[in-house]
Amino acid sequence: MSSRDNIHLNIISHQQKLLFECLGNMLKKGERVALLDFPNHNNVGDNAIWLGEKEALKKIGVKVVYQCDIYTYSEKALRRHLDNGETVLMHGGGNLGTVWPEHQRFRERMIETLKDFRLIQLPQSVFFKNDEGLERFGKVARSHKDFQVLLRDEPSFKILEALGLNVKLCPDMALALGAVSPKGEPVHDVVWLSRSDHETAGKDETLKSVSVEKLDWLIGGPGFFHSRFFARITVRIRTMVIKIYSNSSFFRNYLWRFNTMFFDSLAWSRFWRGVRILSRGRVVVTDRLHGHIISTLIGKSQVLFDNHYRKIGNYMDCFVSSREALMYLGDDSSEFEEKVKQALEYTKKVSGDEK
């Protein structure tokens, strides 16, 4: 199937339109920016977001003059490449709050130390498990005179709006990649991409009448030597590089380009690994937001559980109106098998295999 045959083209087009309108109103052609917090790990979704960010900035005509991950950041290097008042972008995703504290601490540190720059937080989902963390972030964020936050859903918007922050709604940046072709033909009725981290839906239901491959893309992908071992190799290399840069201000301040020259190629490798995994199923079952988004980009029918704070459902409520090929279950598994059958039937219908 080519990207032109994608059953979700209208969904993709609608979200891209909103995304480019939002970003285009904030950034202008020829503008210089820094882009912070490269996802230097094997989560496919975060890397898809990074690639979408780079693609969107390229289309607008914005030049990234400094980039880093949270471990190799150098304020000195950033200030050598950006003038006061220019724009610093912080990578989007689902880590604004208390779920992923390391990234939240980095975000708050940037807000506190870069007050002479314009700061834009690219689209995020928000979850704070306690008022203490939320109030702290509000206090830090309000201390910056030019800090704007893009958000991927209405509940996140309302949480930060109530803090008095400058907030806007914007689709996930991975949508800037547009429709892409699957990698390979399906080998199973269902690929079940199930979170293995602390955001998991924790579903262990069985599907008796269809063939299922259940896995998580944090640990690579099946069927290829490259996908089995490449993820482990990059983790070891990443650990070594982080150690070198963390222990040397000279490396962080003056050799940052050497580290970042591999960012995009790593992100593309991780993204295509995710596409290969999802392409193995006629239907995708997942509780990962980017399991849903990348499945949309490659045109897969989907059955969707949700994570522990409704990240997928909130996103869909905000940006996804057409759901004929999207069976959202949330945390209710009572109709799981029936929805999988419906998704398979829809896939057969649109592919012309229905008899």
CSV table of C-alpha atoms in Angstrom, one decimal:
chain,number,residue,atom,x,y,z
A,1,MET,CA,0.0,0.0,0.0
A,2,SER,CA,1.3,3.4,-0.9
A,3,SER,CA,0.9,6.6,1.2
A,4,ARG,CA,-1.7,7.8,-1.4
A,5,ASP,CA,-4.0,4.9,-0.4
A,6,ASN,CA,-3.9,5.8,3.3
A,7,ILE,CA,-7.4,5.5,4.8
A,8,HIS,CA,-6.6,8.4,7.2
A,9,LEU,CA,-5.6,11.1,4.7
A,10,ASN,CA,-8.4,13.4,5.8
A,11,ILE,CA,-7.4,13.1,9.5
A,12,ILE,CA,-3.7,13.7,8.6
A,13,SER,CA,-4.5,16.7,6.4
A,14,HIS,CA,-6.8,18.3,9.0
A,15,GLN,CA,-4.2,18.0,11.8
A,16,GLN,CA,-1.3,19.2,9.5
A,17,LYS,CA,-3.4,22.3,8.6
A,18,LEU,CA,-3.9,23.1,12.3
A,19,LEU,CA,-0.3,22.4,13.2
A,20,PHE,CA,1.2,24.6,10.5
A,21,GLU,CA,-1.2,27.4,11.2
A,22,CYS,CA,-0.3,27.3,14.9
A,23,LEU,CA,3.5,27.2,14.3
A,24,GLY,CA,3.4,29.6,11.4
A,25,ASN,CA,1.8,32.2,13.6
A,26,MET,CA,4.6,31.9,16.1
A,27,LEU,CA,7.6,31.5,14.0
A,28,LYS,CA,8.6,33.4,10.8
A,29,LYS,CA,10.7,32.5,7.8
A,30,GLY,CA,14.4,33.2,8.3
A,31,GLU,CA,14.1,33.0,12.1
A,32,ARG,CA,16.8,31.3,14.1
A,33,VAL,CA,16.0,29.0,17.0
A,34,ALA,CA,17.5,26.5,19.4
A,35,LEU,CA,15.7,23.1,19.8
A,36,LEU,CA,16.3,21.4,23.1
A,37,ASP,CA,15.7,17.9,24.5
A,38,PHE,CA,16.4,15.5,21.7
A,39,PRO,CA,14.9,12.1,22.7
A,40,ASN,CA,18.2,10.2,23.0
A,41,HIS,CA,16.4,6.9,23.7
A,42,ASN,CA,14.6,4.2,21.8
A,43,ASN,CA,11.0,5.3,22.2
A,44,VAL,CA,9.8,5.5,18.7
A,45,GLY,CA,7.1,8.1,19.4
A,46,ASP,CA,9.4,10.7,20.9
A,47,ASN,CA,11.7,10.3,17.9
A,48,ALA,CA,8.8,10.7,15.5
A,49,ILE,CA,7.9,14.0,17.3
A,50,TRP,CA,11.5,15.2,16.8
A,51,LEU,CA,11.5,14.4,13.1
A,52,GLY,CA,8.1,16.2,12.8
A,53,GLU,CA,9.5,19.2,14.6
A,54,LYS,CA,12.5,19.3,12.2
A,55,GLU,CA,10.3,18.9,9.2
A,56,ALA,CA,7.8,21.6,10.3
A,57,LEU,CA,10.6,24.1,11.0
A,58,LYS,CA,12.2,23.3,7.6
A,59,LYS,CA,8.9,23.9,5.8
A,60,ILE,CA,8.3,27.2,7.6
A,61,GLY,CA,11.9,28.3,6.8
A,62,VAL,CA,13.2,28.4,10.4
A,63,LYS,CA,16.9,27.6,11.0
A,64,VAL,CA,17.9,25.4,14.0
A,65,VAL,CA,21.3,26.8,15.1
A,66,TYR,CA,21.7,24.9,18.3
A,67,GLN,CA,20.3,21.5,19.5
A,68,CYS,CA,21.0,19.1,22.3
A,69,ASP,CA,19.6,16.4,24.6
A,70,ILE,CA,19.1,17.0,28.3
A,71,TYR,CA,22.4,15.4,29.2
A,72,THR,CA,24.7,17.4,26.9
A,73,TYR,CA,23.1,20.8,27.1
A,74,SER,CA,25.4,23.8,27.2
A,75,GLU,CA,24.0,27.3,28.0
A,76,LYS,CA,27.3,28.8,26.8
A,77,ALA,CA,27.0,27.1,23.4
A,78,LEU,CA,23.4,28.2,23.1
A,79,ARG,CA,24.2,31.8,23.9
A,80,ARG,CA,27.0,31.8,21.3
A,81,HIS,CA,24.5,31.0,18.6
A,82,LEU,CA,21.4,32.9,19.6
A,83,ASP,CA,21.0,36.6,20.5
A,84,ASN,CA,18.9,37.8,23.5
A,85,GLY,CA,15.3,37.8,22.6
A,86,GLU,CA,15.5,35.0,20.0
A,87,THR,CA,13.6,31.8,20.3
A,88,VAL,CA,14.3,28.6,22.2
A,89,LEU,CA,12.1,25.7,21.5
A,90,MET,CA,11.6,22.8,23.9
A,91,HIS,CA,10.8,19.3,22.4
A,92,GLY,CA,7.2,18.2,22.6
A,93,GLY,CA,5.7,14.9,23.9
A,94,GLY,CA,4.0,13.7,27.0
A,95,ASN,CA,6.5,14.6,29.8
A,96,LEU,CA,5.1,17.9,31.1
A,97,GLY,CA,4.4,17.1,34.7
A,98,THR,CA,5.4,14.4,37.2
A,99,VAL,CA,5.3,11.3,35.0
A,100,TRP,CA,8.9,11.8,33.7
A,101,PRO,CA,10.6,14.0,36.3
A,102,GLU,CA,14.0,14.2,34.7
A,103,HIS,CA,12.6,16.0,31.7
A,104,GLN,CA,10.4,18.2,33.8
A,105,ARG,CA,13.4,19.3,35.9
A,106,PHE,CA,15.3,20.2,32.7
A,107,ARG,CA,12.2,22.2,31.4
A,108,GLU,CA,12.0,24.2,34.6
A,109,ARG,CA,15.7,24.8,34.6
A,110,MET,CA,15.5,26.3,31.1
A,111,ILE,CA,12.6,28.5,32.1
A,112,GLU,CA,14.6,29.8,35.1
A,113,THR,CA,17.9,30.4,33.4
A,114,LEU,CA,16.9,31.6,29.9
A,115,LYS,CA,14.7,34.5,30.8
A,116,ASP,CA,16.3,36.8,28.2
A,117,PHE,CA,15.0,34.5,25.4
A,118,ARG,CA,11.6,33.8,24.0
A,119,LEU,CA,10.6,30.2,25.1
A,120,ILE,CA,8.1,28.0,23.3
A,121,GLN,CA,7.2,24.6,24.6
A,122,LEU,CA,6.2,22.5,21.6
A,123,PRO,CA,3.0,20.4,21.9
A,124,GLN,CA,2.7,18.4,25.2
A,125,SER,CA,0.3,16.5,27.3
A,126,VAL,CA,0.1,17.4,30.9
A,127,PHE,CA,-0.2,15.2,34.0
A,128,PHE,CA,0.6,16.2,37.6
A,129,LYS,CA,-0.1,13.6,40.3
A,130,ASN,CA,-0.1,16.2,43.0
A,131,ASP,CA,-0.9,19.9,43.5
A,132,GLU,CA,2.6,20.6,44.8
A,133,GLY,CA,4.3,19.8,41.4
A,134,LEU,CA,1.7,21.7,39.5
A,135,GLU,CA,2.0,24.8,41.7
A,136,ARG,CA,5.7,24.7,41.5
A,137,PHE,CA,5.6,24.6,37.7
A,138,GLY,CA,3.1,27.4,37.6
A,139,LYS,CA,5.3,29.6,39.7
A,140,VAL,CA,8.4,28.9,37.6
A,141,ALA,CA,6.6,29.4,34.3
A,142,ARG,CA,5.0,32.7,35.4
A,143,SER,CA,8.4,34.0,36.3
A,144,HIS,CA,9.3,34.1,32.6
A,145,LYS,CA,7.9,37.0,30.7
A,146,ASP,CA,7.8,35.4,27.2
A,147,PHE,CA,7.0,31.7,27.7
A,148,GLN,CA,4.3,30.0,25.5
A,149,VAL,CA,3.0,26.5,25.8
A,150,LEU,CA,1.5,24.4,23.0
A,151,LEU,CA,-0.8,21.6,24.2
A,152,ARG,CA,-2.2,18.5,22.6
A,153,ASP,CA,-5.6,18.3,24.4
A,154,GLU,CA,-8.3,20.3,26.1
A,155,PRO,CA,-7.7,18.9,29.7
A,156,SER,CA,-4.0,19.9,29.4
A,157,PHE,CA,-5.0,23.3,28.1
A,158,LYS,CA,-7.4,23.9,31.0
A,159,ILE,CA,-4.8,22.8,33.6
A,160,LEU,CA,-2.2,25.3,32.5
A,161,GLU,CA,-4.7,28.1,31.5
A,162,ALA,CA,-5.9,28.0,35.1
A,163,LEU,CA,-2.3,28.7,36.2
A,164,GLY,CA,-2.4,31.9,34.1
A,165,LEU,CA,0.0,30.7,31.4
A,166,ASN,CA,0.1,31.6,27.7
A,167,VAL,CA,-1.3,28.4,26.2
A,168,LYS,CA,-2.5,27.3,22.7
A,169,LEU,CA,-3.8,24.1,21.3
A,170,CYS,CA,-1.8,22.3,18.6
A,171,PRO,CA,-1.7,18.8,17.2
A,172,ASP,CA,1.3,16.5,17.9
A,173,MET,CA,4.3,17.4,15.8
A,174,ALA,CA,4.8,13.9,14.4
A,175,LEU,CA,1.8,14.8,12.1
A,176,ALA,CA,4.1,17.1,10.2
A,177,LEU,CA,5.7,14.0,8.6
A,178,GLY,CA,2.5,13.3,6.7
A,179,ALA,CA,1.4,9.9,5.3
A,180,VAL,CA,4.1,7.3,4.8
A,181,SER,CA,4.0,3.9,3.2
A,182,PRO,CA,4.1,0.8,5.4
A,183,LYS,CA,7.3,-1.3,5.5
A,184,GLY,CA,6.5,-4.8,4.3
A,185,GLU,CA,3.2,-6.7,4.1
A,186,PRO,CA,1.2,-7.8,7.2
A,187,VAL,CA,2.1,-11.2,8.7
A,188,HIS,CA,-0.4,-11.2,11.5
A,189,ASP,CA,-4.0,-10.2,11.9
A,190,VAL,CA,-3.1,-8.0,14.9
A,191,VAL,CA,0.1,-6.3,16.1
A,192,TRP,CA,-0.5,-5.4,19.7
A,193,LEU,CA,1.8,-2.6,20.7
A,194,SER,CA,1.5,-2.7,24.5
A,195,ARG,CA,3.4,-0.2,26.8
A,196,SER,CA,6.0,-1.8,29.0
A,197,ASP,CA,6.6,1.3,31.2
A,198,HIS,CA,4.7,2.9,34.0
A,199,GLU,CA,2.1,4.5,31.7
A,200,THR,CA,0.8,1.1,30.5
A,201,ALA,CA,-2.9,0.2,30.3
A,202,GLY,CA,-1.9,-3.2,31.8
A,203,LYS,CA,-4.3,-5.2,29.5
A,204,ASP,CA,-3.6,-8.9,29.3
A,205,GLU,CA,-6.7,-10.1,27.4
A,206,THR,CA,-6.4,-12.8,24.8
A,207,LEU,CA,-7.7,-12.9,21.2
A,208,LYS,CA,-8.7,-16.4,20.3
A,209,SER,CA,-9.8,-16.2,16.7
A,210,VAL,CA,-7.0,-14.1,15.2
A,211,SER,CA,-3.2,-14.3,15.0
A,212,VAL,CA,-1.6,-11.8,17.4
A,213,GLU,CA,1.9,-10.5,17.9
A,214,LYS,CA,2.2,-8.6,21.2
A,215,LEU,CA,5.3,-6.5,22.0
A,216,ASP,CA,6.6,-3.0,22.8
A,217,TRP,CA,8.9,-1.0,20.6
A,218,LEU,CA,11.2,0.1,23.4
A,219,ILE,CA,13.2,-3.2,23.0
A,220,GLY,CA,13.4,-3.3,19.2
A,221,GLY,CA,11.4,-5.2,16.7
A,222,PRO,CA,11.0,-8.8,15.5
A,223,GLY,CA,12.3,-10.4,12.4
A,224,PHE,CA,15.5,-8.4,11.6
A,225,PHE,CA,19.0,-8.7,13.0
A,226,HIS,CA,19.2,-4.9,12.7
A,227,SER,CA,16.1,-4.2,14.7
A,228,ARG,CA,17.0,-6.8,17.4
A,229,PHE,CA,20.5,-5.5,18.1
A,230,PHE,CA,20.6,-1.9,16.7
A,231,ALA,CA,18.6,-0.6,19.7
A,232,ARG,CA,20.9,-2.2,22.2
A,233,ILE,CA,24.0,-0.9,20.4
A,234,THR,CA,22.8,2.7,20.3
A,235,VAL,CA,21.9,2.6,24.0
A,236,ARG,CA,25.5,1.6,24.8
A,237,ILE,CA,26.9,4.2,22.5
A,238,ARG,CA,24.5,6.8,23.9
A,239,THR,CA,25.6,5.9,27.5
A,240,MET,CA,29.3,6.3,26.6
A,241,VAL,CA,28.7,9.7,24.8
A,242,ILE,CA,26.6,11.1,27.7
A,243,LYS,CA,29.3,10.1,30.2
A,244,ILE,CA,32.0,11.9,28.1
A,245,TYR,CA,29.9,15.1,27.6
A,246,SER,CA,28.6,15.2,31.2
A,247,ASN,CA,32.1,15.1,32.6
A,248,SER,CA,33.6,17.7,30.2
A,249,SER,CA,32.4,21.3,29.8
A,250,PHE,CA,34.8,21.6,26.8
A,251,PHE,CA,32.9,18.9,25.0
A,252,ARG,CA,29.5,20.4,25.8
A,253,ASN,CA,30.6,24.0,25.0
A,254,TYR,CA,32.7,23.5,21.9
A,255,LEU,CA,32.1,20.0,20.4
A,256,TRP,CA,28.3,19.9,20.7
A,257,ARG,CA,27.9,19.6,16.9
A,258,PHE,CA,29.8,16.3,16.8
A,259,ASN,CA,27.2,14.8,19.2
A,260,THR,CA,24.2,16.3,17.4
A,261,MET,CA,25.2,15.4,13.9
A,262,PHE,CA,23.8,11.9,14.5
A,263,PHE,CA,20.5,13.0,16.1
A,264,ASP,CA,18.4,13.0,12.9
A,265,SER,CA,19.8,9.7,11.5
A,266,LEU,CA,19.2,8.0,14.9
A,267,ALA,CA,15.6,9.4,15.0
A,268,TRP,CA,14.9,8.1,11.5
A,269,SER,CA,16.3,4.7,12.3
A,270,ARG,CA,14.0,4.5,15.4
A,271,PHE,CA,11.0,5.8,13.5
A,272,TRP,CA,11.3,3.2,10.6
A,273,ARG,CA,11.8,0.5,13.2
A,274,GLY,CA,8.4,1.5,14.6
A,275,VAL,CA,6.9,1.6,11.1
A,276,ARG,CA,8.2,-1.9,10.5
A,277,ILE,CA,6.7,-3.2,13.7
A,278,LEU,CA,3.3,-1.7,13.1
A,279,SER,CA,3.3,-2.8,9.4
A,280,ARG,CA,3.3,-6.4,10.5
A,281,GLY,CA,-0.3,-6.3,11.5
A,282,ARG,CA,-3.5,-5.9,9.4
A,283,VAL,CA,-4.8,-4.1,12.5
A,284,VAL,CA,-3.0,-2.4,15.3
A,285,VAL,CA,-4.0,-2.6,19.0
A,286,THR,CA,-2.2,-0.1,21.3
A,287,ASP,CA,-2.2,2.0,24.4
A,288,ARG,CA,0.6,4.2,23.1
A,289,LEU,CA,-0.4,7.6,21.6
A,290,HIS,CA,2.2,7.3,19.0
A,291,GLY,CA,1.2,3.8,18.3
A,292,HIS,CA,-2.0,5.5,17.2
A,293,ILE,CA,-0.4,8.4,15.4
A,294,ILE,CA,2.2,6.4,13.4
A,295,SER,CA,-0.5,3.7,12.6
A,296,THR,CA,-2.5,6.7,11.3
A,297,LEU,CA,0.4,7.9,9.2
A,298,ILE,CA,0.8,4.4,7.6
A,299,GLY,CA,-3.0,3.9,7.2
A,300,LYS,CA,-3.8,1.1,9.7
A,301,SER,CA,-7.2,0.4,11.3
A,302,GLN,CA,-6.8,0.5,15.1
A,303,VAL,CA,-8.2,-0.6,18.4
A,304,LEU,CA,-7.1,1.7,21.1
A,305,PHE,CA,-6.8,1.3,24.9
A,306,ASP,CA,-5.5,4.2,26.9
A,307,ASN,CA,-2.7,5.0,29.3
A,308,HIS,CA,-3.4,5.8,33.0
A,309,TYR,CA,-4.4,9.5,32.4
A,310,ARG,CA,-6.3,9.1,29.1
A,311,LYS,CA,-3.6,10.6,26.8
A,312,ILE,CA,-5.0,9.0,23.7
A,313,GLY,CA,-8.7,9.7,24.3
A,314,ASN,CA,-8.0,13.4,25.2
A,315,TYR,CA,-6.0,13.8,22.0
A,316,MET,CA,-8.6,12.2,19.8
A,317,ASP,CA,-11.4,14.3,21.4
A,318,CYS,CA,-9.5,17.4,20.4
A,319,PHE,CA,-8.2,16.6,16.9
A,320,VAL,CA,-9.8,13.4,15.5
A,321,SER,CA,-13.4,13.7,14.2
A,322,SER,CA,-13.5,10.7,11.8
A,323,ARG,CA,-13.3,7.4,13.7
A,324,GLU,CA,-14.6,4.8,11.3
A,325,ALA,CA,-11.3,2.9,11.4
A,326,LEU,CA,-10.5,3.9,15.0
A,327,MET,CA,-12.1,1.8,17.7
A,328,TYR,CA,-11.5,3.6,21.0
A,329,LEU,CA,-11.9,1.4,24.1
A,330,GLY,CA,-10.2,3.5,26.8
A,331,ASP,CA,-9.9,1.2,29.9
A,332,ASP,CA,-13.0,-0.9,29.0
A,333,SER,CA,-12.0,-4.3,27.5
A,334,SER,CA,-15.5,-5.8,27.5
A,335,GLU,CA,-15.9,-5.3,23.7
A,336,PHE,CA,-12.2,-5.9,22.8
A,337,GLU,CA,-12.6,-8.9,20.7
A,338,GLU,CA,-15.7,-7.6,18.9
A,339,LYS,CA,-13.9,-4.3,18.1
A,340,VAL,CA,-10.9,-6.2,16.7
A,341,LYS,CA,-13.2,-8.1,14.4
A,342,GLN,CA,-14.8,-4.9,13.2
A,343,ALA,CA,-11.4,-3.4,12.5
A,344,LEU,CA,-10.3,-6.4,10.5
A,345,GLU,CA,-13.6,-6.4,8.6
A,346,TYR,CA,-13.1,-2.7,7.8
A,347,THR,CA,-9.5,-3.4,6.7
A,348,LYS,CA,-10.7,-6.1,4.3
A,349,LYS,CA,-13.4,-3.8,3.0
A,350,VAL,CA,-11.2,-0.9,2.1
A,351,SER,CA,-8.4,-3.2,0.7
A,352,GLY,CA,-10.8,-4.9,-1.6
A,353,ASP,CA,-10.3,-8.3,0.0
A,354,GLU,CA,-13.9,-8.7,1.2
A,355,LYS,CA,-15.7,-11.6,-0.4
